[in-house]
Short mmCIF file of C-alpha atoms in Angstrom, two decimals:
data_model
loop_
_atom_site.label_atom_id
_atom_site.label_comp_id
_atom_site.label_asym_id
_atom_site.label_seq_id
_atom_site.Cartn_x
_atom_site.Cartn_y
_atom_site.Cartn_z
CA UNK A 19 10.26 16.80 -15.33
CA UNK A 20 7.48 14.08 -15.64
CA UNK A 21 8.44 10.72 -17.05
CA UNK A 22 6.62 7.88 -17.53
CA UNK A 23 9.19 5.24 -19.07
CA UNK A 24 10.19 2.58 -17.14
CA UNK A 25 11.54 -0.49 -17.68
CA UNK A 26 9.08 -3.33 -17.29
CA UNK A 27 5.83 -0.69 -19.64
CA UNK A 28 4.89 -4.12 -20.68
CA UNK A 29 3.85 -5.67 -17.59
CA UNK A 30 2.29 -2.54 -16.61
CA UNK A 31 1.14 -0.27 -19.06
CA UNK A 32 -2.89 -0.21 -18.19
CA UNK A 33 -1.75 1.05 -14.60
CA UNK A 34 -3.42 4.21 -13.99
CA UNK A 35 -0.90 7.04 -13.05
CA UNK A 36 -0.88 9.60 -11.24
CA UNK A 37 1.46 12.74 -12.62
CA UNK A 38 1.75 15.73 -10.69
CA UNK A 39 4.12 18.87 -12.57
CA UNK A 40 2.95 22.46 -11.57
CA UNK A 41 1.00 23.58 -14.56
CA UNK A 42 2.67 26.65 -14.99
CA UNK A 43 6.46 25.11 -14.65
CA UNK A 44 5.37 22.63 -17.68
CA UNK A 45 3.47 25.44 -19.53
CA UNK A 46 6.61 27.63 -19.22
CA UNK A 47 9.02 24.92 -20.66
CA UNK A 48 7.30 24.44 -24.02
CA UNK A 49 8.41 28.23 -24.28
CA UNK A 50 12.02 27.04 -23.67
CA UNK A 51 14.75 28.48 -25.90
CA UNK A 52 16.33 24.94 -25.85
CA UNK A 53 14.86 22.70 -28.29
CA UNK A 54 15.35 19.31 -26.30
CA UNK A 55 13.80 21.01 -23.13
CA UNK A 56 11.20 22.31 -25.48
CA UNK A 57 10.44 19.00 -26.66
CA UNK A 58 10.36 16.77 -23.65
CA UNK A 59 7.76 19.60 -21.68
CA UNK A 60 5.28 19.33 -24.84
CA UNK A 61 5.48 15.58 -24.86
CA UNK A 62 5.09 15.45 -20.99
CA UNK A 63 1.81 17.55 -20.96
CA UNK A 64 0.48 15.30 -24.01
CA UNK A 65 1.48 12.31 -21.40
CA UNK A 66 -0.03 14.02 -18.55
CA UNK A 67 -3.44 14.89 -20.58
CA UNK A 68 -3.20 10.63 -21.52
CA UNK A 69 -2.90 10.19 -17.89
CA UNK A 70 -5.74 12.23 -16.55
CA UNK A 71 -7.68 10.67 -18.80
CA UNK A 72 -7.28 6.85 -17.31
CA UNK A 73 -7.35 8.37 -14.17
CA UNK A 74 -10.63 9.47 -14.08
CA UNK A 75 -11.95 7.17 -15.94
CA UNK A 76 -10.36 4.29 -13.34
CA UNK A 77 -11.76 6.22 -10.53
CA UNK A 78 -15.49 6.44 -12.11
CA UNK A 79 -15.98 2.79 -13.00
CA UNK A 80 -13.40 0.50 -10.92
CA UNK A 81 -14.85 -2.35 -13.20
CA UNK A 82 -13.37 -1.54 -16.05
CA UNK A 83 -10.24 -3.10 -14.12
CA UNK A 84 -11.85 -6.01 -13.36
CA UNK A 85 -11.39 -9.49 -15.41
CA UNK A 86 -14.89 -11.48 -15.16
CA UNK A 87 -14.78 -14.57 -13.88
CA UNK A 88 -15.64 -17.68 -16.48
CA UNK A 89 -18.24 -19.04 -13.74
CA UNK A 90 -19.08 -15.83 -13.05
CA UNK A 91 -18.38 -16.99 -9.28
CA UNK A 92 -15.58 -17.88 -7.41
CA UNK A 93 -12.63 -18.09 -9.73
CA UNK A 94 -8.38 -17.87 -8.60
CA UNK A 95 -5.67 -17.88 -11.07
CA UNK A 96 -2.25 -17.43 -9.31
CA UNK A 97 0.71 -16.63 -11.79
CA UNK A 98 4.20 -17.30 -10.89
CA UNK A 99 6.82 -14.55 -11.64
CA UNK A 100 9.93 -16.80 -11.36
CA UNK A 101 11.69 -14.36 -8.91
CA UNK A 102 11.40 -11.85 -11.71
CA UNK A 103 8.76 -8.34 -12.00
CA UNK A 104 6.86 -9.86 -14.77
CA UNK A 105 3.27 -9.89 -13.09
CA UNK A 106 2.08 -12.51 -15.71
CA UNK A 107 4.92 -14.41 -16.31
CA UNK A 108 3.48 -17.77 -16.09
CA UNK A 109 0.14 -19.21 -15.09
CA UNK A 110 0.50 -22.16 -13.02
CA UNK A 111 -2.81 -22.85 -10.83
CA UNK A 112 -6.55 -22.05 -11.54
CA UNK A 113 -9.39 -22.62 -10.31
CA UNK A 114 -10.14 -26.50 -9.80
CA UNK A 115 -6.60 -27.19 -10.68
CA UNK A 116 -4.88 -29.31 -8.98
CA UNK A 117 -2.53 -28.75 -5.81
CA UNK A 118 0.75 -27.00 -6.60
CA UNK A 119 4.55 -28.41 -5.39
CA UNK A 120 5.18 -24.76 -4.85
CA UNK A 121 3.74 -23.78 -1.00
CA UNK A 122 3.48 -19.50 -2.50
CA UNK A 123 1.07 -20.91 -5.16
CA UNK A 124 -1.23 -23.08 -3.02
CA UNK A 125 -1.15 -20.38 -0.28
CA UNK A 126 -2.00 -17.63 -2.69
CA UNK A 127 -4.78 -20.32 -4.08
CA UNK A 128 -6.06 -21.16 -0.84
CA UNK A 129 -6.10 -18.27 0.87
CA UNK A 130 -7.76 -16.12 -1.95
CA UNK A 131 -10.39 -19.12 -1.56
CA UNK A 132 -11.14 -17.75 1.96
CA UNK A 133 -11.29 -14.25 1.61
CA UNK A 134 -13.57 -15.36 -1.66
CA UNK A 135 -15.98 -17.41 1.02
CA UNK A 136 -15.48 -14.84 3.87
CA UNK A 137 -17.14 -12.22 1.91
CA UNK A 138 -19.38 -15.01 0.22
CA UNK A 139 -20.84 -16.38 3.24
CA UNK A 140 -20.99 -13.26 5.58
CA UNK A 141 -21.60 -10.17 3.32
CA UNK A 142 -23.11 -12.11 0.06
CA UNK A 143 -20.73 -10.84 -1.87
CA UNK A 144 -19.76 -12.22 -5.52
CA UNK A 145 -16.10 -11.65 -5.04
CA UNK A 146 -14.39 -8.09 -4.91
CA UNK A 147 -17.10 -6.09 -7.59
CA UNK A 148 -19.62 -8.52 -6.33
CA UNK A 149 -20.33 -9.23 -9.80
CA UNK A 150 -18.19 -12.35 -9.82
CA UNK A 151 -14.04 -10.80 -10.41
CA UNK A 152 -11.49 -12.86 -11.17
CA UNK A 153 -8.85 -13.74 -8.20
CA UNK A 154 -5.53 -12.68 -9.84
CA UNK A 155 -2.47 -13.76 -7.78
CA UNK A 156 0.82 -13.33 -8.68
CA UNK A 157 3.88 -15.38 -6.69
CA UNK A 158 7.64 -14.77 -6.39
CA UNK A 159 7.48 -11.15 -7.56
CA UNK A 160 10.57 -9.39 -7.63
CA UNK A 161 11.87 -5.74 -7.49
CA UNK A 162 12.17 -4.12 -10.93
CA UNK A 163 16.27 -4.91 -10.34
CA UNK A 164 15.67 -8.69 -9.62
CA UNK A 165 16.60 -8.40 -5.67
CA UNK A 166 13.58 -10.21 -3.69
CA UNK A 167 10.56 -8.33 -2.98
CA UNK A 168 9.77 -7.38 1.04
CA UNK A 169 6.25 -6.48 -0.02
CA UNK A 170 2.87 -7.12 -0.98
CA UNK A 171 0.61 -4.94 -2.77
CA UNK A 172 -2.77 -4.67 -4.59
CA UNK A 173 -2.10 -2.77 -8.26
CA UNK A 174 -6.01 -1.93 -9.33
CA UNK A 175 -6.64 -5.53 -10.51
CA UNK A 176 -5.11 -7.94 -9.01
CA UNK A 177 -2.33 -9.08 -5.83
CA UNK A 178 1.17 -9.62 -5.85
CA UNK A 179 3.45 -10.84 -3.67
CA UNK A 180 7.02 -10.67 -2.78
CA UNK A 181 9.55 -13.68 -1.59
CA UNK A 182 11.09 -11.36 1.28
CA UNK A 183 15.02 -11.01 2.02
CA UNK A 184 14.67 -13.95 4.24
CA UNK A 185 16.46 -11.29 6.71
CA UNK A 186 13.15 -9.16 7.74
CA UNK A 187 10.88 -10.66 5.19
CA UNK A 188 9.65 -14.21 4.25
CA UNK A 189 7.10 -14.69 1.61
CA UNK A 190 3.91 -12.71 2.01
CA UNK A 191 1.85 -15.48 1.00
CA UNK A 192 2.46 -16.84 4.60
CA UNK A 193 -0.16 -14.76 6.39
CA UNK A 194 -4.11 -15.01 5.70
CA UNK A 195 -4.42 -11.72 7.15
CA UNK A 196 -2.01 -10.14 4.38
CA UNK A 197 -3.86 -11.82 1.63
CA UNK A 198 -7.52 -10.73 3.07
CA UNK A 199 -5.69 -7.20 3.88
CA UNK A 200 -4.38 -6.78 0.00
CA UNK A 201 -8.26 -8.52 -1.19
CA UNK A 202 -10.29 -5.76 1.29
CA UNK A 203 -8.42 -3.07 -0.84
CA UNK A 204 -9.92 -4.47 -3.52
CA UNK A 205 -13.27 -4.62 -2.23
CA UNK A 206 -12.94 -1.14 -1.16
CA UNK A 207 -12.04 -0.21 -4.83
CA UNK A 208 -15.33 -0.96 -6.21
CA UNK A 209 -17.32 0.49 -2.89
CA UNK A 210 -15.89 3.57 -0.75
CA UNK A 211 -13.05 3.86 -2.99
CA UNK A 212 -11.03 5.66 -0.29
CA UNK A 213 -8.29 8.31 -1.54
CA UNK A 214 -4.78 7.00 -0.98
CA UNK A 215 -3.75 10.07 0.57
CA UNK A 216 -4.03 11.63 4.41
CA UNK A 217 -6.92 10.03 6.85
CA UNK A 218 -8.88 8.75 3.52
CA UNK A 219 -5.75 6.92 3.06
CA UNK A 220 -5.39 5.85 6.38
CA UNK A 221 -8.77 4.73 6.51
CA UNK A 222 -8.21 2.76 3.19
CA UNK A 223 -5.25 0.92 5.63
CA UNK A 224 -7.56 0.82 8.31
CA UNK A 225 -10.04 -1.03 6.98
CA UNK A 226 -7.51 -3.32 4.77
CA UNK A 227 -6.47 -4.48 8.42
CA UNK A 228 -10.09 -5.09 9.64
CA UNK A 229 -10.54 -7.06 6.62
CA UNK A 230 -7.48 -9.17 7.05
CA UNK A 231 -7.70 -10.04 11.03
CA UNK A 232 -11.64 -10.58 10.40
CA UNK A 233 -11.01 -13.20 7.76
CA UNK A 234 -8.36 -14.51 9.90
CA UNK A 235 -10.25 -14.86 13.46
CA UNK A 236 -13.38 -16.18 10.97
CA UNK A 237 -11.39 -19.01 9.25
CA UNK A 238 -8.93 -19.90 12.80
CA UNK A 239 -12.57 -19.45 14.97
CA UNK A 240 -10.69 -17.44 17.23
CA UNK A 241 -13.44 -15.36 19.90
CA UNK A 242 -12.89 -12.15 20.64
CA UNK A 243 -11.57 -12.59 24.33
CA UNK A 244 -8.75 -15.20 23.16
CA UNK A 245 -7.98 -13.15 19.88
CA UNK A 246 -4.60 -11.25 18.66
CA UNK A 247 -4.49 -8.55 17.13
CA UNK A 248 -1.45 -8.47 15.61
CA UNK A 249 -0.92 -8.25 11.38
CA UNK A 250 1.26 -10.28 9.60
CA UNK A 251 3.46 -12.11 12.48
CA UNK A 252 3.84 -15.30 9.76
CA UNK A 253 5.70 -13.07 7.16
CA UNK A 254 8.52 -11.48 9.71
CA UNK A 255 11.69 -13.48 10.35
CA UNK A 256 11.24 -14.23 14.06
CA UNK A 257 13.42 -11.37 16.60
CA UNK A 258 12.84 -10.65 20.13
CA UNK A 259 12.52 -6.88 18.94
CA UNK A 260 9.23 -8.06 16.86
CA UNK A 261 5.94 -9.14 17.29
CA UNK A 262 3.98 -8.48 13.99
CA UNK A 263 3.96 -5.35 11.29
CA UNK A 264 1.66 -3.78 13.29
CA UNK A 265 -0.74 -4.37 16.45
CA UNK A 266 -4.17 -3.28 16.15
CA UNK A 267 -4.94 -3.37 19.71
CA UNK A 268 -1.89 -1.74 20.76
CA UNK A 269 -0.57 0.49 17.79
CA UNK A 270 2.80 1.64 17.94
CA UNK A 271 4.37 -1.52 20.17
CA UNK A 272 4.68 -4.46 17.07
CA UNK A 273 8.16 -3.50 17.06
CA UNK A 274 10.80 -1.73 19.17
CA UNK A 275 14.06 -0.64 18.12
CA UNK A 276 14.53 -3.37 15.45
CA UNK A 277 17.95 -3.33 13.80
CA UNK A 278 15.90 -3.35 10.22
CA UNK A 279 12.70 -2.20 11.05
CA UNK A 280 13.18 0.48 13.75
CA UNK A 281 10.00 1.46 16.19
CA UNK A 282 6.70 0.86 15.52
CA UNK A 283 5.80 4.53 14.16
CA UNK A 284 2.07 3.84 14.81
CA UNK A 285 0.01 6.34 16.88
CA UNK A 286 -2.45 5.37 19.04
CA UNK A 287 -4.95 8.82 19.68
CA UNK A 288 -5.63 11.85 17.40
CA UNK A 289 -2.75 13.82 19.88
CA UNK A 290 0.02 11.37 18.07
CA UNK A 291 -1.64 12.14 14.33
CA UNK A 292 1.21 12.08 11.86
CA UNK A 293 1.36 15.66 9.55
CA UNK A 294 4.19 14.84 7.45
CA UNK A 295 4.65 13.65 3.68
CA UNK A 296 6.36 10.04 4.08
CA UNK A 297 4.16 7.46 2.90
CA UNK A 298 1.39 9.29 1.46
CA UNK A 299 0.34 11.30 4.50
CA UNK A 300 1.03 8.27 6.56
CA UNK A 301 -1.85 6.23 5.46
CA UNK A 302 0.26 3.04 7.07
CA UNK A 303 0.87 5.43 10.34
CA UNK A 304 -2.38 6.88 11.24
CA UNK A 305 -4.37 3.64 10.32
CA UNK A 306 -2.96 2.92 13.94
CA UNK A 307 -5.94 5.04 15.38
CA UNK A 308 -8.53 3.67 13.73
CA UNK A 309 -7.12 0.41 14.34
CA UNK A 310 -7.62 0.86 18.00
CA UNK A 311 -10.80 2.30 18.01
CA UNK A 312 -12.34 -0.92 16.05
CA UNK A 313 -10.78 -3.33 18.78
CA UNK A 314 -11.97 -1.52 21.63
CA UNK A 315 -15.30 -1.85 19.78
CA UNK A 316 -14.60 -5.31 18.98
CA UNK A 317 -13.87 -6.17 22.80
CA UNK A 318 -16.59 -3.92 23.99
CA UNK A 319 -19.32 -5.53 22.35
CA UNK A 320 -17.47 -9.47 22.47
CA UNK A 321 -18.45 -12.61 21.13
CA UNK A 322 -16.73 -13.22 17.80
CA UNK A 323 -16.26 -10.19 15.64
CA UNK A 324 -17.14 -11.24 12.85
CA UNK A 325 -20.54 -11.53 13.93
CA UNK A 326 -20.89 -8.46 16.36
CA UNK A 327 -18.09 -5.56 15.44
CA UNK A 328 -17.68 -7.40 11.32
CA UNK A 329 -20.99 -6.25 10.18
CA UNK A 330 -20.81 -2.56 11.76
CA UNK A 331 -17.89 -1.47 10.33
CA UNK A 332 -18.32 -3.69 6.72
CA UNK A 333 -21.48 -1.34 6.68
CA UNK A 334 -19.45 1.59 7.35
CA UNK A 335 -16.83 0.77 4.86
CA UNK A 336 -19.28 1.20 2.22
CA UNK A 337 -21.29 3.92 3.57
CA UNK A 338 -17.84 6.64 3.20
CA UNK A 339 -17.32 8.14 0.38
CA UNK A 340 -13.40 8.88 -1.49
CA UNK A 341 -12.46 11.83 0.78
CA UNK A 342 -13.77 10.70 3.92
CA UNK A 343 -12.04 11.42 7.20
CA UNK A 344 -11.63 10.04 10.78
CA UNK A 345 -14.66 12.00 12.06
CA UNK A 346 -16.71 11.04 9.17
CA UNK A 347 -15.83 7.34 9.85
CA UNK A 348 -16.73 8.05 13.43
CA UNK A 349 -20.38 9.45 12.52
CA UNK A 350 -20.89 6.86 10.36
CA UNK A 351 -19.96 3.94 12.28
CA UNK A 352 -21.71 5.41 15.06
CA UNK A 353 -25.33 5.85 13.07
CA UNK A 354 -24.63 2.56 11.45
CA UNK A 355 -24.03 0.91 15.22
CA UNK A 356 -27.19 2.54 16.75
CA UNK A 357 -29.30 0.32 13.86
CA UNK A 358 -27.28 -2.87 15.77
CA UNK A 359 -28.66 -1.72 19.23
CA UNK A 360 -28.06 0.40 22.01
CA UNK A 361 -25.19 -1.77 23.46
CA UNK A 362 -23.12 -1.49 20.09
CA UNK A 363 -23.97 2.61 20.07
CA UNK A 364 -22.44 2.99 23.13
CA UNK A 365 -19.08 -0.04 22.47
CA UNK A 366 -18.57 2.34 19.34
CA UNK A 367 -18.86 5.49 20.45
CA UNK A 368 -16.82 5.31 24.00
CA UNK A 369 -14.08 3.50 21.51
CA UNK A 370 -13.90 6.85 18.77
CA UNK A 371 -13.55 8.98 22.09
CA UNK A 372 -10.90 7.11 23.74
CA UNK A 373 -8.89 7.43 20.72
CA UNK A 374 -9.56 10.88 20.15
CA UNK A 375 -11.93 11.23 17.90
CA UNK A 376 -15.11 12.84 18.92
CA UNK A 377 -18.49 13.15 17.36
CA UNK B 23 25.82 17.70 -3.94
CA UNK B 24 23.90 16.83 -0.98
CA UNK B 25 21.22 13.57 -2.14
CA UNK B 26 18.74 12.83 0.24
CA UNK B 27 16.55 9.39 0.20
CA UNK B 28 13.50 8.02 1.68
CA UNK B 29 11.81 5.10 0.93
CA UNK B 30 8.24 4.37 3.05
CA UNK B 31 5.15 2.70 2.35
CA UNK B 32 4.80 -0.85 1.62
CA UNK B 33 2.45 -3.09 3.20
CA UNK B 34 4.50 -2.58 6.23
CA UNK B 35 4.80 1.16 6.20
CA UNK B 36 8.18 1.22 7.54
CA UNK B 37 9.71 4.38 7.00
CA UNK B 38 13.63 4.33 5.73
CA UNK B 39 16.34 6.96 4.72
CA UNK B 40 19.60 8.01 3.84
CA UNK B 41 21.03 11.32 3.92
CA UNK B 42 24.55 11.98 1.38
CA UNK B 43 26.97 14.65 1.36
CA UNK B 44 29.46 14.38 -1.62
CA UNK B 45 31.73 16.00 -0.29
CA UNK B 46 31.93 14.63 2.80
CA UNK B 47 32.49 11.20 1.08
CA UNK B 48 35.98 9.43 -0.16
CA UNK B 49 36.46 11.03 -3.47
CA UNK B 50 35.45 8.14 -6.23
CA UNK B 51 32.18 7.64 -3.73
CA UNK B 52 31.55 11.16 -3.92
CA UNK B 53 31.84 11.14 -7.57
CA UNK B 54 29.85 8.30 -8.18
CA UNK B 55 27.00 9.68 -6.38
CA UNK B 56 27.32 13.03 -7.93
CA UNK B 57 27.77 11.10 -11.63
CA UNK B 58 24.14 9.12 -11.04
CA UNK B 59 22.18 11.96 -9.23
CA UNK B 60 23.26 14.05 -12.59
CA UNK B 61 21.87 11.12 -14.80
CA UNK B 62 18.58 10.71 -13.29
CA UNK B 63 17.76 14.04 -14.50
CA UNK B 64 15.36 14.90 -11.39
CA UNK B 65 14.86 18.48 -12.00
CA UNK B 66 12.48 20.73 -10.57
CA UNK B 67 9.73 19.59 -7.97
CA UNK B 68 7.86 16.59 -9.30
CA UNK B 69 5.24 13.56 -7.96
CA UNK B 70 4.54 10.50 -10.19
CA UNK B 71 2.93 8.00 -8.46
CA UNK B 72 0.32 4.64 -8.94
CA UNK B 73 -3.10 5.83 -8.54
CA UNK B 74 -4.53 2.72 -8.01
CA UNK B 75 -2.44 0.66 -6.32
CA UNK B 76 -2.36 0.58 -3.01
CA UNK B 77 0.88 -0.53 -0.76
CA UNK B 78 3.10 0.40 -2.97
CA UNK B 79 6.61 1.72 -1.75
CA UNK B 80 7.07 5.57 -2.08
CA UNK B 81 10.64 6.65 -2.46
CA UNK B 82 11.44 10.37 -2.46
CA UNK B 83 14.51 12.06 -3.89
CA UNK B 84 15.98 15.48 -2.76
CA UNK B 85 18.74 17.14 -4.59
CA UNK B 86 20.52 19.93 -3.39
CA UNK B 87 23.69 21.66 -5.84
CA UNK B 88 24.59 25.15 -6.23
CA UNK B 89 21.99 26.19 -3.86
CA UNK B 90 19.39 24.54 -6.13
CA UNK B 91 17.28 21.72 -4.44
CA UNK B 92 15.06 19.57 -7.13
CA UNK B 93 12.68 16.73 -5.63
CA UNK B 94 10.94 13.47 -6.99
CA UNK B 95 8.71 11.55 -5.37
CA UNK B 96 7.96 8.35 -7.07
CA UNK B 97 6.78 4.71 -6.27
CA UNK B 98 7.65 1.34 -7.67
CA UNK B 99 5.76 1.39 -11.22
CA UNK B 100 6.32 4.88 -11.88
CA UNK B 101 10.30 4.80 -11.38
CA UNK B 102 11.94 6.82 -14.41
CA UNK B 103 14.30 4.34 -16.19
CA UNK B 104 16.80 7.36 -15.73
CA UNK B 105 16.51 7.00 -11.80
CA UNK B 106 16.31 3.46 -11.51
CA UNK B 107 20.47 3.38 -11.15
CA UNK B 108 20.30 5.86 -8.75
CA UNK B 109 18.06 4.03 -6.79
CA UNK B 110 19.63 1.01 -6.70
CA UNK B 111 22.38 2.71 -5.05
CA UNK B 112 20.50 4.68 -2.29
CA UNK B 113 18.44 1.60 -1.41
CA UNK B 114 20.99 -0.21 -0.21
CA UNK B 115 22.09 2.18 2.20
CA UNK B 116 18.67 3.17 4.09
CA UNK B 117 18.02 2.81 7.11
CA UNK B 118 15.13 3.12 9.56
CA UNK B 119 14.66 6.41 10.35
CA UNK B 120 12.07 8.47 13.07
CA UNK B 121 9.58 9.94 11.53
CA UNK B 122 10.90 13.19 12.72
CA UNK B 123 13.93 12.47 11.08
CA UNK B 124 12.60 11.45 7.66
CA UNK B 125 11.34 15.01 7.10
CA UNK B 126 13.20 17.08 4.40
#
């Protein structure tokens, strides 16, 4: 049965949620002969009906998650959760504020800053609603047990970031491409708005990663022909089995049979497509063929990509709608390319084939 | 009681499992599992997941008694409190797994 209690509501009770109970299972409960079963169903629909509600209404206007910035410009407020899951435990830099002791804070500050000016600069773009959002950071976050956090994540309004084990893990404020991956989902919140589930979801990965190494090779001036391609090396404890979370270039190789992490479960072509349930339809896994298909652009066309490839597929990012799939990416990227000349047509479209996907 | 776990997602997508037979287990393990996979009250076949949020880890929860299976599939906000100590024992014990191997 649906429940919604957990132990840290407080921090977390605007979240939108998601509840799925077959309908007629639920409906068939309130029947129940046992009072207590009885009970809990009717009180689960009523929570489910609550649910729906925010739901949709989340999905129609993403800005009613979003806290406006005093200056109405760039603004960062990074909140430190003391190695505890309190979100907004304590806020300890804002914007203008003076450096922090703590290297998480003035990474999360700093780095925020550059995905702020990336989009700023490049895309004129008033933060992640373009209407001027507030930054909202939070450092040291912990699992809901207090053990440390090997994650980072984006929660509908703001980032978050885990310490790591200091085994697989160190803190996920190390990497600029992490912080402009978890900002671009963001972004994509208040513009495609990608489904978290199957290719959308994968796409809503994909272009989390494009986001992050664009910001990266923009800030680092790092040209296409001496670029990596490789996401989040600075927050993995260094092993000869690892290279980085996950190579865009080469999906599938970032790691290889890692005592912790395993194999690199990336595909690289539509023939390797992952069917199965893990991770929401494997919207971590089959981000790996998109991946390739915007390097091979990328290298095709040269130059730095934020100039060349950056522009094509920021255009296409906000061209797909919620349920858009691989193909519809392809098309897309493909029309929006042709606009950019007949050299980035044909970079774009020999890079969907190669990895399968053909228009 | 047979308890299945599998934890995936995160911004790092790595994919992780355990699979537990209670009666394959010494007997105070095997009890302890079967005592927390009773509390959590995971009954039927249910999602409850984040809508918003995006990198979140997804854990699913298979539980198979008496020929019964019931499943929950959950991520880190939406964990029922009644789960959370069964979690906190299955997490420890996952491992990377293939994604062949991850499938119930």
């Amino acid at each position: 049965m649906c429940q919604h209690d957990h132990p840290h509501q407080h921090s977390h009770d605007h979240y939108p949620i998601e509840c799925v109970i077959p309908p007629y299972m639920t409906q068939h409960l309130t029947k129940s002969e046992n009072p207590e079963i009885r009970e809990r169903a009717i009180a689960n629909l009523a929570a489910a009906a609550a649910f729906r509600a925010v739901r949709s209404t989340t999905r129609g206007f993403p800005s009613f998650m979003a806290q406006m910035s005093p200056s109405k410009g760039k603004y960062r407020q990074i909140y430190d959760a003391g190695k505890s899951p309190d979100m907004r435990k304590k806020l300890v830099r804002s914007e203008g504020d003076a450096k922090s002791t703590d290297d998480a804070v003035n990474e999360a500050y700093d780095y925020s800053g550059d995905v702020y000016d990336y989009y700023s600069q490049l895309f004129k773009r008033n933060s992640l609603d373009d209407k001027g959002m507030t930054l909202i950071s939070t450092v040291h976050l912990s699992e809901n047990d207090g053990s440390p956090l090997d994650n980072a994540f984006w929660n509908g309004e703001q980032m978050a970031y885990g310490d790591g084990d200091g085994v697989i893990f160190q803190r996920f404020t190390k990497s600029l491409d992490v912080v402009g991956h978890e900002l671009t989902h963001g972004v994509q919140s208040f513009t495609s708005n990608l489904e978290y589930q199957g290719q959308s979801g994968a796409l809503n990965e994909h272009f989390a990663d494009v986001g992050g190494i664009l910001i990266r090779q923009w800030k680092n001036g790092e040209a296409v022909k001496n670029a990596n391609w490789l996401i989040g090396v600075e927050v993995l404890m260094p092993a000869p089995t690892r290279r980085g979370i996950r190579d865009m270039e080469h999906p599938g190789t970032a790691y290889t049979n890692d005592p912790q992490l395993g194999t690199d479960p990336q595909p690289a072509d539509m023939r390797h497509l992952y069917k199965g349930s893990q991770d929401n339809g494997g919207v971590h896994i089959n981000s790996g063929i998109p991946n390739r298909a915007f390097v091979l652009s990328a290298q095709a066309l040269g130059g730095n990509s934020w100039e060349n490839i950056g522009p094509i597929w920021f255009e296409t990012m906000v061209q797909l709608s919620t349920t858009s799939n691989f193909q519809d990416c392809a098309r897309i990227s493909i029309q929006v390319a042709t606009s950019h000349g007949a050299a980035a047509k044909k970079a774009v479209t020999a890079a969907w084939k190669k990895v399968g996907v053909s228009v | 009681m047979k308890v299945s776990f599998r934890q995936s997602g995160g911004f790092a997508g790595l994919v992780k499992g355990v699979d537990l037979d209670s009666s394959k287990m010494a007997a105070d393990q095997g009890k302890q599992l079967e005592k927390l996979a009773s509390a959590s009250g995971i009954q039927g076949n249910t999602s409850v997941r984040t809508q918003a949020a995006r990198d979140q880890f997804q854990y699913d929860i298979r539980i198979e008694q008496n020929n019964t299976v019931s499943q929950l599939s959950f991520d880190d906000h939406t964990v029922p409190a009644a789960v959370q100590p069964l979690l906190a024992y299955l997490k420890p014990q996952a491992k990377p797994m293939p994604l062949d191997s991850a499938k119930f």
